[in-house]
Tab-separated table of C-alpha atoms in Angstrom:
chain	number	residue	atom	x	y	z
T	204	MET	CA	0.000	0.000	0.000
T	205	GLU	CA	2.930	2.349	0.658
T	206	HIS	CA	4.001	1.964	-2.975
T	207	VAL	CA	0.498	2.880	-4.132
T	208	ILE	CA	0.429	6.009	-1.984
T	209	THR	CA	3.930	6.997	-3.127
T	210	TYR	CA	2.897	6.566	-6.758
T	211	PHE	CA	-0.187	8.746	-6.370
T	212	GLU	CA	1.946	11.404	-4.678
T	213	SER	CA	4.229	11.498	-7.727
T	214	ILE	CA	1.626	12.092	-10.451
T	215	ASN	CA	-0.666	14.936	-11.479
T	216	PRO	CA	-3.674	15.099	-9.099
T	217	ILE	CA	-6.184	15.142	-11.943
T	218	LEU	CA	-4.550	12.024	-13.371
T	219	ALA	CA	-4.576	10.498	-9.883
T	220	ALA	CA	-8.301	11.214	-9.582
T	221	LEU	CA	-8.861	9.627	-12.988
T	222	TYR	CA	-6.937	6.467	-12.078
T	223	ALA	CA	-8.682	6.174	-8.704
T	224	THR	CA	-12.158	6.523	-10.192
T	225	LEU	CA	-11.326	4.151	-13.040
T	226	PHE	CA	-10.505	1.694	-10.261
T	227	THR	CA	-13.915	2.248	-8.629
T	228	TRP	CA	-15.607	1.842	-12.004
T	229	GLY	CA	-13.600	-1.341	-12.612
T	230	LEU	CA	-14.886	-2.898	-9.405
T	231	THR	CA	-18.432	-2.053	-10.462
T	232	ALA	CA	-17.769	-3.900	-13.723
T	233	ALA	CA	-16.304	-6.839	-11.791
T	234	GLY	CA	-19.351	-6.994	-9.542
T	235	ALA	CA	-21.676	-6.866	-12.521
T	236	GLY	CA	-19.660	-9.752	-13.962
T	237	LEU	CA	-21.135	-12.044	-11.304
T	238	VAL	CA	-24.245	-12.112	-13.466
T	239	PHE	CA	-22.408	-14.676	-15.607
T	240	LEU	CA	-22.449	-16.995	-12.575
T	241	PHE	CA	-25.780	-16.213	-10.909
T	242	LYS	CA	-29.187	-15.401	-12.370
T	243	SER	CA	-31.291	-14.840	-9.268
T	244	PRO	CA	-29.431	-14.566	-5.930
T	245	LYS	CA	-31.350	-14.590	-2.672
T	246	ARG	CA	-33.036	-11.347	-1.691
T	247	ALA	CA	-31.310	-11.503	1.702
T	248	LEU	CA	-27.923	-11.294	-0.020
T	249	MET	CA	-29.031	-8.351	-2.151
T	250	ASP	CA	-30.348	-6.433	0.866
T	251	GLY	CA	-27.178	-7.159	2.829
T	252	MET	CA	-25.026	-5.828	-0.017
T	253	LEU	CA	-27.130	-2.681	-0.342
T	254	GLY	CA	-26.853	-2.145	3.411
T	255	PHE	CA	-23.070	-2.497	3.105
T	256	THR	CA	-23.106	0.173	0.398
T	257	GLY	CA	-24.978	2.561	2.668
T	258	GLY	CA	-22.585	1.978	5.561
T	259	VAL	CA	-19.543	2.740	3.418
T	260	MET	CA	-21.121	5.933	2.077
T	261	VAL	CA	-22.103	7.252	5.508
T	262	ALA	CA	-18.682	6.519	7.010
T	263	ALA	CA	-16.917	8.067	4.007
T	264	SER	CA	-19.101	11.163	4.290
T	265	PHE	CA	-17.846	11.840	7.811
T	266	TRP	CA	-14.345	10.402	8.067
T	267	SER	CA	-13.137	11.251	4.549
T	268	LEU	CA	-15.073	14.430	3.758
T	269	LEU	CA	-16.786	16.334	6.581
T	270	ALA	CA	-14.094	15.922	9.239
T	271	PRO	CA	-11.195	17.053	6.968
T	272	GLY	CA	-13.384	19.859	5.597
T	273	ILE	CA	-14.095	21.210	9.059
T	274	GLU	CA	-10.449	20.790	10.099
T	275	MET	CA	-9.166	22.895	7.189
T	276	SER	CA	-11.763	25.662	7.633
T	277	GLU	CA	-10.619	28.954	9.141
T	278	GLY	CA	-12.040	30.569	12.250
T	279	GLU	CA	-13.261	29.174	15.560
T	280	GLY	CA	-16.537	27.900	16.976
T	281	PHE	CA	-19.601	28.326	14.796
T	282	VAL	CA	-17.607	30.173	12.125
T	283	LYS	CA	-15.390	27.150	11.553
T	284	VAL	CA	-18.304	24.864	10.718
T	285	ILE	CA	-20.118	27.247	8.324
T	286	PRO	CA	-18.377	26.002	5.127
T	287	ALA	CA	-19.238	22.399	6.030
T	288	ALA	CA	-22.859	23.261	6.787
T	289	VAL	CA	-23.316	25.296	3.605
T	290	GLY	CA	-21.551	22.752	1.379
T	291	PHE	CA	-23.471	19.851	2.940
T	292	LEU	CA	-26.813	21.553	2.268
T	293	LEU	CA	-25.863	22.458	-1.306
T	294	GLY	CA	-24.768	18.876	-2.022
T	295	ALA	CA	-28.065	17.495	-0.764
T	296	LEU	CA	-30.026	20.080	-2.767
T	297	PHE	CA	-28.026	19.240	-5.904
T	298	ILE	CA	-28.949	15.548	-5.762
T	299	TYR	CA	-32.508	16.470	-4.745
T	300	GLY	CA	-32.799	18.527	-7.930
T	301	LEU	CA	-31.413	15.713	-10.083
T	302	ASP	CA	-33.712	13.267	-8.326
T	303	LYS	CA	-36.745	15.322	-9.330
T	304	VAL	CA	-35.658	15.787	-12.950
T	305	LEU	CA	-33.771	12.640	-13.987
T	306	PRO	CA	-36.095	9.682	-14.727
T	307	HIS	CA	-35.004	6.694	-12.629
T	308	LEU	CA	-36.263	3.623	-10.791
T	309	HIS	CA	-34.834	2.249	-7.555
T	310	ILE	CA	-33.771	-1.393	-7.650
T	311	ASN	CA	-36.466	-3.016	-5.502
T	312	PHE	CA	-39.338	-0.767	-6.578
T	313	LYS	CA	-42.131	-1.335	-9.104
T	314	ILE	CA	-42.160	0.398	-12.496
T	315	ASP	CA	-45.103	2.612	-11.475
T	316	GLU	CA	-42.936	3.981	-8.650
T	317	ALA	CA	-40.372	5.477	-11.038
T	318	GLU	CA	-39.258	8.984	-10.062
T	319	GLY	CA	-38.299	12.105	-11.980
T	320	VAL	CA	-39.818	13.357	-15.205
T	321	LYS	CA	-42.303	10.888	-16.679
T	322	THR	CA	-40.876	9.014	-19.659
T	323	PRO	CA	-41.615	5.918	-21.780
T	324	TRP	CA	-38.081	4.617	-21.195
T	325	HIS	CA	-37.707	0.930	-20.381
T	326	ARG	CA	-37.247	-0.365	-16.835
T	327	THR	CA	-33.615	-1.295	-17.546
T	328	THR	CA	-32.725	2.277	-18.514
T	329	LEU	CA	-34.457	3.675	-15.432
T	330	LEU	CA	-32.585	1.238	-13.148
T	331	VAL	CA	-29.220	2.226	-14.617
T	332	LEU	CA	-30.036	5.925	-14.246
T	333	ALA	CA	-30.879	5.397	-10.565
T	334	ILE	CA	-27.424	3.970	-9.845
T	335	THR	CA	-25.794	6.586	-12.085
T	336	LEU	CA	-27.376	9.247	-9.875
T	337	HIS	CA	-25.949	7.340	-6.922
T	338	ASN	CA	-22.417	7.332	-8.383
T	339	ILE	CA	-22.051	11.037	-9.180
T	340	PRO	CA	-21.242	12.114	-5.591
T	341	GLU	CA	-18.910	9.142	-5.126
T	342	GLY	CA	-16.709	10.097	-8.074
T	343	LEU	CA	-16.891	13.749	-7.075
T	344	ALA	CA	-15.753	12.947	-3.535
T	345	VAL	CA	-12.650	11.068	-4.709
T	346	GLY	CA	-11.688	13.810	-7.175
T	347	VAL	CA	-12.199	16.627	-4.667
T	348	LEU	CA	-10.011	14.900	-2.086
T	349	PHE	CA	-7.150	14.325	-4.533
T	350	GLY	CA	-7.428	17.955	-5.612
T	351	GLY	CA	-7.305	19.062	-1.985
T	352	VAL	CA	-4.112	17.120	-1.352
T	353	ALA	CA	-2.411	18.777	-4.330
T	354	SER	CA	-3.542	22.185	-3.104
T	355	GLY	CA	-1.714	21.591	0.167
T	356	PHE	CA	-4.681	21.839	2.504
T	357	GLU	CA	-4.073	20.554	6.022
T	358	GLY	CA	-6.242	17.534	6.739
T	359	ALA	CA	-6.262	16.280	3.135
T	360	THR	CA	-3.836	13.398	2.577
T	361	ILE	CA	-3.039	10.983	-0.232
T	362	GLY	CA	-3.624	8.130	2.223
T	363	GLY	CA	-7.098	9.471	2.944
T	364	ALA	CA	-7.857	9.855	-0.769
T	365	VAL	CA	-6.655	6.304	-1.482
T	366	ALA	CA	-8.713	4.999	1.452
T	367	LEU	CA	-11.796	6.733	0.072
T	368	ALA	CA	-11.228	5.237	-3.390
T	369	LEU	CA	-10.790	1.777	-1.836
T	370	GLY	CA	-13.970	2.139	0.200
T	371	ILE	CA	-15.998	3.389	-2.750
T	372	GLY	CA	-14.594	0.574	-4.875
T	373	LEU	CA	-15.530	-2.053	-2.276
T	374	GLN	CA	-19.123	-0.909	-2.155
T	375	ASN	CA	-19.258	-0.569	-5.951
T	376	PHE	CA	-18.602	-4.303	-6.320
T	377	PRO	CA	-21.938	-5.427	-4.834
T	378	GLU	CA	-23.583	-2.395	-6.403
T	379	GLY	CA	-22.634	-3.555	-9.901
T	380	PHE	CA	-24.091	-6.960	-9.097
T	381	ALA	CA	-27.261	-5.338	-7.735
T	382	VAL	CA	-27.784	-3.529	-11.046
T	383	ALA	CA	-26.957	-6.437	-13.368
T	384	VAL	CA	-29.100	-9.058	-11.629
T	385	PRO	CA	-32.489	-7.340	-12.151
T	386	MET	CA	-31.575	-6.922	-15.828
T	387	ARG	CA	-30.932	-10.652	-16.141
T	388	ARG	CA	-34.098	-11.439	-14.204
T	389	HIS	CA	-36.123	-9.409	-16.684
T	390	GLY	CA	-34.913	-11.407	-19.661
T	391	LEU	CA	-31.764	-9.648	-20.875
T	392	SER	CA	-28.781	-11.744	-21.896
T	393	ARG	CA	-25.883	-12.080	-19.475
T	394	ARG	CA	-23.724	-9.876	-21.705
T	395	LYS	CA	-26.309	-7.083	-21.907
T	396	SER	CA	-26.953	-7.321	-18.169
T	397	TRP	CA	-23.227	-6.885	-17.524
T	398	MET	CA	-23.054	-3.959	-19.951
T	399	TYR	CA	-25.847	-2.149	-18.133
T	400	GLY	CA	-24.337	-2.950	-14.739
T	401	GLN	CA	-20.886	-1.556	-15.489
T	402	ALA	CA	-22.279	1.447	-17.386
T	403	SER	CA	-23.932	2.724	-14.222
T	404	ALA	CA	-20.519	3.720	-12.802
T	405	ILE	CA	-18.907	5.212	-15.910
T	406	VAL	CA	-19.937	8.626	-14.578
T	407	GLU	CA	-17.488	8.269	-11.656
T	408	PRO	CA	-14.274	9.006	-13.642
T	409	ILE	CA	-15.996	12.033	-15.194
T	410	ALA	CA	-17.127	13.374	-11.815
T	411	GLY	CA	-13.717	12.583	-10.285
T	412	VAL	CA	-11.781	14.565	-12.888
T	413	LEU	CA	-14.211	17.493	-12.654
T	414	GLY	CA	-13.936	17.497	-8.856
T	415	ALA	CA	-10.132	17.555	-8.860
T	416	TRP	CA	-10.041	20.244	-11.558
T	417	ALA	CA	-12.529	22.460	-9.704
T	418	VAL	CA	-10.564	22.352	-6.450
T	419	LEU	CA	-7.228	23.007	-8.178
T	420	THR	CA	-8.739	25.925	-10.092
T	421	PHE	CA	-10.678	27.451	-7.208
T	422	GLU	CA	-8.721	26.425	-4.103
T	423	PRO	CA	-10.863	28.299	-1.501
T	424	ILE	CA	-13.861	26.114	-2.322
T	425	LEU	CA	-12.272	22.912	-0.976
T	426	PRO	CA	-14.003	22.852	2.454
T	427	TYR	CA	-17.295	23.545	0.704
T	428	ALA	CA	-16.579	20.947	-1.994
T	429	LEU	CA	-15.785	18.199	0.522
T	430	ALA	CA	-19.012	18.903	2.412
T	431	PHE	CA	-20.905	19.152	-0.890
T	432	ALA	CA	-19.874	15.593	-1.782
T	433	ALA	CA	-20.792	14.422	1.729
T	434	GLY	CA	-24.232	16.015	1.568
T	435	ALA	CA	-24.866	14.459	-1.829
T	436	MET	CA	-23.893	10.991	-0.574
T	437	ILE	CA	-25.984	11.217	2.596
T	438	PHE	CA	-28.999	12.282	0.531
T	439	VAL	CA	-28.542	9.213	-1.684
T	440	VAL	CA	-28.275	6.893	1.337
T	441	VAL	CA	-31.393	8.236	3.052
T	442	GLU	CA	-33.527	8.701	-0.057
T	443	GLU	CA	-32.447	5.646	-2.040
T	444	VAL	CA	-30.246	3.033	-0.392
T	445	ILE	CA	-32.001	2.590	2.969
T	446	PRO	CA	-35.559	2.493	1.528
T	447	GLU	CA	-34.461	-0.163	-0.972
T	448	THR	CA	-33.371	-2.440	1.890
T	449	GLN	CA	-36.687	-2.039	3.743
T	450	GLN	CA	-38.969	-3.534	1.073
T	451	ASP	CA	-38.772	-7.127	2.341
T	452	LYS	CA	-38.272	-9.165	5.521
T	453	TYR	CA	-34.465	-8.992	5.584
T	454	THR	CA	-34.115	-5.638	7.299
T	455	ASP	CA	-31.853	-7.045	10.034
T	456	ILE	CA	-29.454	-8.435	7.437
T	457	ALA	CA	-29.426	-5.078	5.659
T	458	THR	CA	-28.738	-3.318	8.958
T	459	MET	CA	-25.808	-5.585	9.779
T	460	GLY	CA	-24.493	-5.038	6.253
T	461	PHE	CA	-24.672	-1.301	6.925
T	462	ILE	CA	-22.730	-1.714	10.186
T	463	GLY	CA	-20.083	-3.813	8.434
T	464	GLY	CA	-19.680	-1.276	5.637
T	465	PHE	CA	-19.356	1.576	8.121
T	466	ILE	CA	-16.688	-0.242	10.141
T	467	ILE	CA	-14.640	-1.153	7.062
T	468	MET	CA	-14.696	2.387	5.652
T	469	MET	CA	-13.870	3.914	9.047
T	470	THR	CA	-10.967	1.494	9.469
T	471	LEU	CA	-9.608	2.210	6.008
T	472	ASP	CA	-9.748	5.961	6.464
T	473	VAL	CA	-8.193	6.041	9.932
T	474	GLY	CA	-5.602	3.387	9.059
T	475	LEU	CA	-4.474	4.970	5.794
T	476	GLY	CA	-5.409	8.634	6.214
């Protein structure tokens, strides 16, 4: 791991953000690849994996984004937390706006429960768009953190950025599977199911590069940008991930998956960052 961190320290931060988010996308593709082995896994497994995803995102929002953002803010007391509060709210509002406009369908919901602008698009397209919406803040978070390291902000470290990319990648693996399986269940071929599953995360490298570029170009926005990514991820967890795990009888399994994801992400961030 030391060699990985040293390598990322030696390259351009935008390139580092690109490589890190290509890694997270790659694990999504690998997870979607499980559709070649399984057609219809047990619902308990799916809910546990979604819970794990939520736990990673919540832990990453605090340990990797909010805490460093507050630490690098100027001032004392209430003044010090203002950038985090403002950025967090703006991030949540950003995803809220996309949620109302972008047509999408959550994984365990019926087609008549699709959200966003009404459209005749097929269920498969709506499912992919739901996870794409989910992945925007994840890629943004990784890019912003790499940009912050290059800008020399105290509290932002390459180890922390690598830990965040690892955590996002870990939760992207079951996420890719969770997208591909419904496609297969609805009659698509294994190849097409995999294509849809991996495509849901292709937005992460784009968001990662944009995040790193924005921070490098407008350095004072970093505390706001970190909190923005955190607010966006928390909105996704509360509005999408948790409700999806509460549609069946395996809520306890989903909850324990959430706890496991939180612990792993917390451990990665503290251990590496």
